[in-house]
PDB file of C-alpha atoms in Angstrom:
ATOM      1  CA  MET A   1    -128.113 160.455   3.239  1.00 85.00           C
ATOM      2  CA  GLU A   2    -130.160 162.212   5.877  1.00 92.00           C
ATOM      3  CA  TRP A   3    -129.888 162.165   9.437  1.00 95.00           C
ATOM      4  CA  ASN A   4    -131.625 163.035  12.601  1.00 95.00           C
ATOM      5  CA  PHE A   5    -131.662 163.571  16.456  1.00 96.00           C
ATOM      6  CA  VAL A   6    -128.095 164.712  15.453  1.00 97.00           C
ATOM      7  CA  LYS A   7    -126.344 166.098  18.272  1.00 96.00           C
ATOM      8  CA  PRO A   8    -123.269 168.468  17.439  1.00 95.00           C
ATOM      9  CA  LEU A   9    -120.511 168.112  19.551  1.00 93.00           C
ATOM     10  CA  GLN A  10    -119.713 169.889  21.966  1.00 87.00           C
ATOM     11  CA  ASP A  11    -116.257 169.943  21.383  1.00 90.00           C
ATOM     12  CA  ASP A  12    -113.915 168.235  18.445  1.00 88.00           C
ATOM     13  CA  LEU A  13    -110.867 167.263  20.728  1.00 95.00           C
ATOM     14  CA  LEU A  14    -113.872 164.849  22.403  1.00 95.00           C
ATOM     15  CA  LEU A  15    -112.249 162.342  19.502  1.00 96.00           C
ATOM     16  CA  THR A  16    -108.721 162.904  19.649  1.00 96.00           C
ATOM     17  CA  ILE A  17    -109.482 162.873  24.022  1.00 96.00           C
ATOM     18  CA  PHE A  18    -111.412 159.214  23.182  1.00 96.00           C
ATOM     19  CA  GLU A  19    -108.567 158.341  20.904  1.00 96.00           C
ATOM     20  CA  ALA A  20    -106.006 158.802  23.657  1.00 96.00           C
ATOM     21  CA  ASP A  21    -107.758 157.718  26.349  1.00 93.00           C
ATOM     22  CA  TYR A  22    -108.022 153.549  24.567  1.00 93.00           C
ATOM     23  CA  GLY A  23    -104.870 153.609  22.796  1.00 94.00           C
ATOM     24  CA  VAL A  24    -107.077 153.627  18.866  1.00 95.00           C
ATOM     25  CA  SER A  25    -107.230 155.747  15.607  1.00 96.00           C
ATOM     26  CA  ILE A  26    -110.843 156.922  14.817  1.00 97.00           C
ATOM     27  CA  PRO A  27    -110.935 155.621  10.316  1.00 97.00           C
ATOM     28  CA  ALA A  28    -111.231 158.689   8.998  1.00 96.00           C
ATOM     29  CA  ASP A  29    -114.261 158.079   6.997  1.00 96.00           C
ATOM     30  CA  LEU A  30    -115.471 157.195  10.865  1.00 97.00           C
ATOM     31  CA  LYS A  31    -114.253 159.879  12.296  1.00 96.00           C
ATOM     32  CA  ASP A  32    -115.617 162.405   9.625  1.00 96.00           C
ATOM     33  CA  THR A  33    -119.296 161.329  10.253  1.00 96.00           C
ATOM     34  CA  ILE A  34    -119.207 161.594  13.706  1.00 97.00           C
ATOM     35  CA  LEU A  35    -117.891 165.832  13.438  1.00 96.00           C
ATOM     36  CA  LYS A  36    -120.404 166.011  11.551  1.00 96.00           C
ATOM     37  CA  TYR A  37    -123.832 163.523  12.873  1.00 97.00           C
ATOM     38  CA  ASN A  38    -122.886 162.732  16.615  1.00 97.00           C
ATOM     39  CA  ASN A  39    -125.431 160.555  17.850  1.00 97.00           C
ATOM     40  CA  GLY A  40    -126.857 160.531  14.926  1.00 96.00           C
ATOM     41  CA  TRP A  41    -129.937 158.406  13.270  1.00 94.00           C
ATOM     42  CA  PRO A  42    -129.539 157.602   9.812  1.00 94.00           C
ATOM     43  CA  GLU A  43    -132.417 157.485   7.445  1.00 93.00           C
ATOM     44  CA  CYS A  44    -130.948 154.954   5.324  1.00 92.00           C
ATOM     45  CA  ASN A  45    -130.229 152.149   8.401  1.00 94.00           C
ATOM     46  CA  THR A  46    -130.677 148.778   6.560  1.00 93.00           C
ATOM     47  CA  PHE A  47    -127.474 146.858   6.161  1.00 94.00           C
ATOM     48  CA  TYR A  48    -127.251 142.812   5.515  1.00 93.00           C
ATOM     49  CA  LEU A  49    -124.689 140.314   7.547  1.00 93.00           C
ATOM     50  CA  PRO A  50    -123.410 137.778   5.683  1.00 91.00           C
ATOM     51  CA  ASP A  51    -126.111 135.426   5.621  1.00 91.00           C
ATOM     52  CA  LYS A  52    -128.549 137.858   4.039  1.00 89.00           C
ATOM     53  CA  GLU A  53    -130.429 138.579   7.344  1.00 90.00           C
ATOM     54  CA  ALA A  54    -131.556 142.328   7.205  1.00 92.00           C
ATOM     55  CA  CYS A  55    -130.271 143.943  10.210  1.00 93.00           C
ATOM     56  CA  SER A  56    -131.256 147.769  11.367  1.00 93.00           C
ATOM     57  CA  LEU A  57    -128.474 150.672  12.254  1.00 95.00           C
ATOM     58  CA  LYS A  58    -130.202 152.046  15.293  1.00 94.00           C
ATOM     59  CA  HIS A  59    -128.453 154.730  15.880  1.00 95.00           C
ATOM     60  CA  LEU A  60    -123.821 156.751  16.117  1.00 97.00           C
ATOM     61  CA  LEU A  61    -122.892 156.596  20.192  1.00 97.00           C
ATOM     62  CA  SER A  62    -122.630 160.011  21.401  1.00 97.00           C
ATOM     63  CA  PHE A  63    -119.205 160.915  22.591  1.00 96.00           C
ATOM     64  CA  HIS A  64    -121.084 163.211  24.950  1.00 95.00           C
ATOM     65  CA  LYS A  65    -120.027 161.665  27.932  1.00 92.00           C
ATOM     66  CA  GLU A  66    -123.018 162.252  29.476  1.00 94.00           C
ATOM     67  CA  ASP A  67    -125.261 161.173  27.541  1.00 94.00           C
ATOM     68  CA  LYS A  68    -126.812 157.720  27.840  1.00 92.00           C
ATOM     69  CA  GLU A  69    -125.707 155.638  25.373  1.00 92.00           C
ATOM     70  CA  ASN A  70    -121.952 156.747  24.667  1.00 95.00           C
ATOM     71  CA  VAL A  71    -118.920 155.514  23.544  1.00 95.00           C
ATOM     72  CA  TRP A  72    -116.928 156.069  26.499  1.00 93.00           C
ATOM     73  CA  THR A  73    -119.217 153.637  28.359  1.00 91.00           C
ATOM     74  CA  TYR A  74    -119.881 151.213  25.840  1.00 89.00           C
ATOM     75  CA  ASN A  75    -115.837 150.561  25.022  1.00 91.00           C
ATOM     76  CA  LYS A  76    -114.572 148.879  28.111  1.00 82.00           C
ATOM     77  CA  GLN A  77    -111.116 147.757  28.583  1.00 78.00           C
ATOM     78  CA  GLU A  78    -112.470 144.006  27.415  1.00 83.00           C
ATOM     79  CA  ASN A  79    -113.749 145.472  24.131  1.00 86.00           C
ATOM     80  CA  ILE A  80    -109.899 146.988  23.248  1.00 88.00           C
ATOM     81  CA  ALA A  81    -108.315 143.928  24.447  1.00 87.00           C
ATOM     82  CA  LYS A  82    -111.050 142.395  21.899  1.00 92.00           C
ATOM     83  CA  GLY A  83    -109.361 144.279  18.940  1.00 95.00           C
ATOM     84  CA  TYR A  84    -112.594 146.696  18.512  1.00 96.00           C
ATOM     85  CA  VAL A  85    -113.893 149.797  19.205  1.00 97.00           C
ATOM     86  CA  VAL A  86    -117.599 149.978  19.325  1.00 97.00           C
ATOM     87  CA  PHE A  87    -119.594 152.528  17.849  1.00 97.00           C
ATOM     88  CA  ALA A  88    -123.012 152.187  17.212  1.00 97.00           C
ATOM     89  CA  ASN A  89    -125.566 149.688  17.868  1.00 94.00           C
ATOM     90  CA  ASP A  90    -128.781 148.089  15.969  1.00 93.00           C
ATOM     91  CA  ALA A  91    -132.431 147.893  17.735  1.00 87.00           C
ATOM     92  CA  PHE A  92    -131.804 144.929  19.685  1.00 90.00           C
ATOM     93  CA  GLY A  93    -128.134 145.856  21.866  1.00 89.00           C
ATOM     94  CA  ASN A  94    -126.372 144.162  19.384  1.00 95.00           C
ATOM     95  CA  ASP A  95    -122.977 146.454  19.069  1.00 95.00           C
ATOM     96  CA  ILE A  96    -121.312 147.921  15.530  1.00 97.00           C
ATOM     97  CA  ALA A  97    -117.661 148.177  15.450  1.00 97.00           C
ATOM     98  CA  PHE A  98    -114.595 148.636  13.952  1.00 98.00           C
ATOM     99  CA  ARG A  99    -111.823 146.489  14.287  1.00 98.00           C
ATOM    100  CA  ILE A 100    -108.558 148.702  15.580  1.00 97.00           C
ATOM    101  CA  GLU A 101    -105.858 146.510  13.394  1.00 96.00           C
ATOM    102  CA  ASP A 102    -107.527 147.370  10.116  1.00 97.00           C
ATOM    103  CA  GLY A 103    -110.744 149.361  10.681  1.00 97.00           C
ATOM    104  CA  ALA A 104    -113.130 146.612   9.214  1.00 98.00           C
ATOM    105  CA  ILE A 105    -116.953 147.153  10.300  1.00 98.00           C
ATOM    106  CA  LEU A 106    -117.722 144.610  12.935  1.00 97.00           C
ATOM    107  CA  PHE A 107    -121.722 143.223  13.860  1.00 97.00           C
ATOM    108  CA  ILE A 108    -121.293 141.701  17.070  1.00 95.00           C
ATOM    109  CA  ASP A 109    -124.177 139.465  18.040  1.00 93.00           C
ATOM    110  CA  HIS A 110    -124.793 139.265  21.448  1.00 87.00           C
ATOM    111  CA  ASP A 111    -128.075 136.575  21.796  1.00 87.00           C
ATOM    112  CA  VAL A 112    -125.304 133.693  19.494  1.00 87.00           C
ATOM    113  CA  GLU A 113    -121.933 135.167  20.537  1.00 85.00           C
ATOM    114  CA  GLU A 114    -120.419 135.871  17.206  1.00 93.00           C
ATOM    115  CA  ILE A 115    -118.635 138.736  15.327  1.00 95.00           C
ATOM    116  CA  LEU A 116    -119.085 138.733  12.009  1.00 96.00           C
ATOM    117  CA  GLU A 117    -117.363 141.250   9.999  1.00 97.00           C
ATOM    118  CA  ILE A 118    -120.064 142.841   7.790  1.00 96.00           C
ATOM    119  CA  ALA A 119    -117.599 146.134   5.750  1.00 96.00           C
ATOM    120  CA  LEU A 120    -114.234 146.369   4.753  1.00 97.00           C
ATOM    121  CA  ASP A 121    -114.185 149.768   5.719  1.00 97.00           C
ATOM    122  CA  PHE A 122    -116.913 152.318   7.168  1.00 97.00           C
ATOM    123  CA  HIS A 123    -116.916 154.253   3.846  1.00 95.00           C
ATOM    124  CA  THR A 124    -118.275 150.417   2.752  1.00 95.00           C
ATOM    125  CA  PHE A 125    -120.544 150.264   5.395  1.00 96.00           C
ATOM    126  CA  LEU A 126    -121.932 153.828   4.520  1.00 94.00           C
ATOM    127  CA  THR A 127    -122.485 152.427   0.616  1.00 92.00           C
ATOM    128  CA  GLN A 128    -124.442 149.905   1.292  1.00 92.00           C
ATOM    129  CA  LEU A 129    -126.863 150.940   4.421  1.00 93.00           C
ATOM    130  CA  GLU A 130    -129.954 150.866   2.645  1.00 83.00           C
ATOM    131  CA  ARG A 131    -133.966 152.629   3.300  1.00 72.00           C
ATOM    132  CA  SER A 132    -136.263 150.395   5.631  1.00 58.00           C
ATOM    133  CA  SER A 133    -138.621 149.004   3.319  1.00 50.00           C
ATOM    134  CA  GLU A 134    -140.933 149.121   6.597  1.00 47.00           C
TER     135      GLU A 134
END
């Protein structure tokens, strides 16, 4: 899969620092993707909610603190207390996260205040992404 607008990590230790600061472990597949494609926008970005509604992955959040959309500001203590870590978002400002307990991928719909499981893990989520028909 091709990724655009990648901002290479200034230091691979940023992932370790984030994990220590937030008391979480980033799933291995997600960590590998971030190391290669920090802040990236995937060409194949369409995924489906359980009700078959199509959604679009905008991009991975950056691990650079100075970037506007970064994991540090998106993940406040209330996210951690609710048991998830936001790592990406969609074009409408909804969040895509992993559940801390088991690594399942979640879609957090802010309009209806609903959290939906969309994949068992990040690897499965990546394999489900499709090229948009637009």
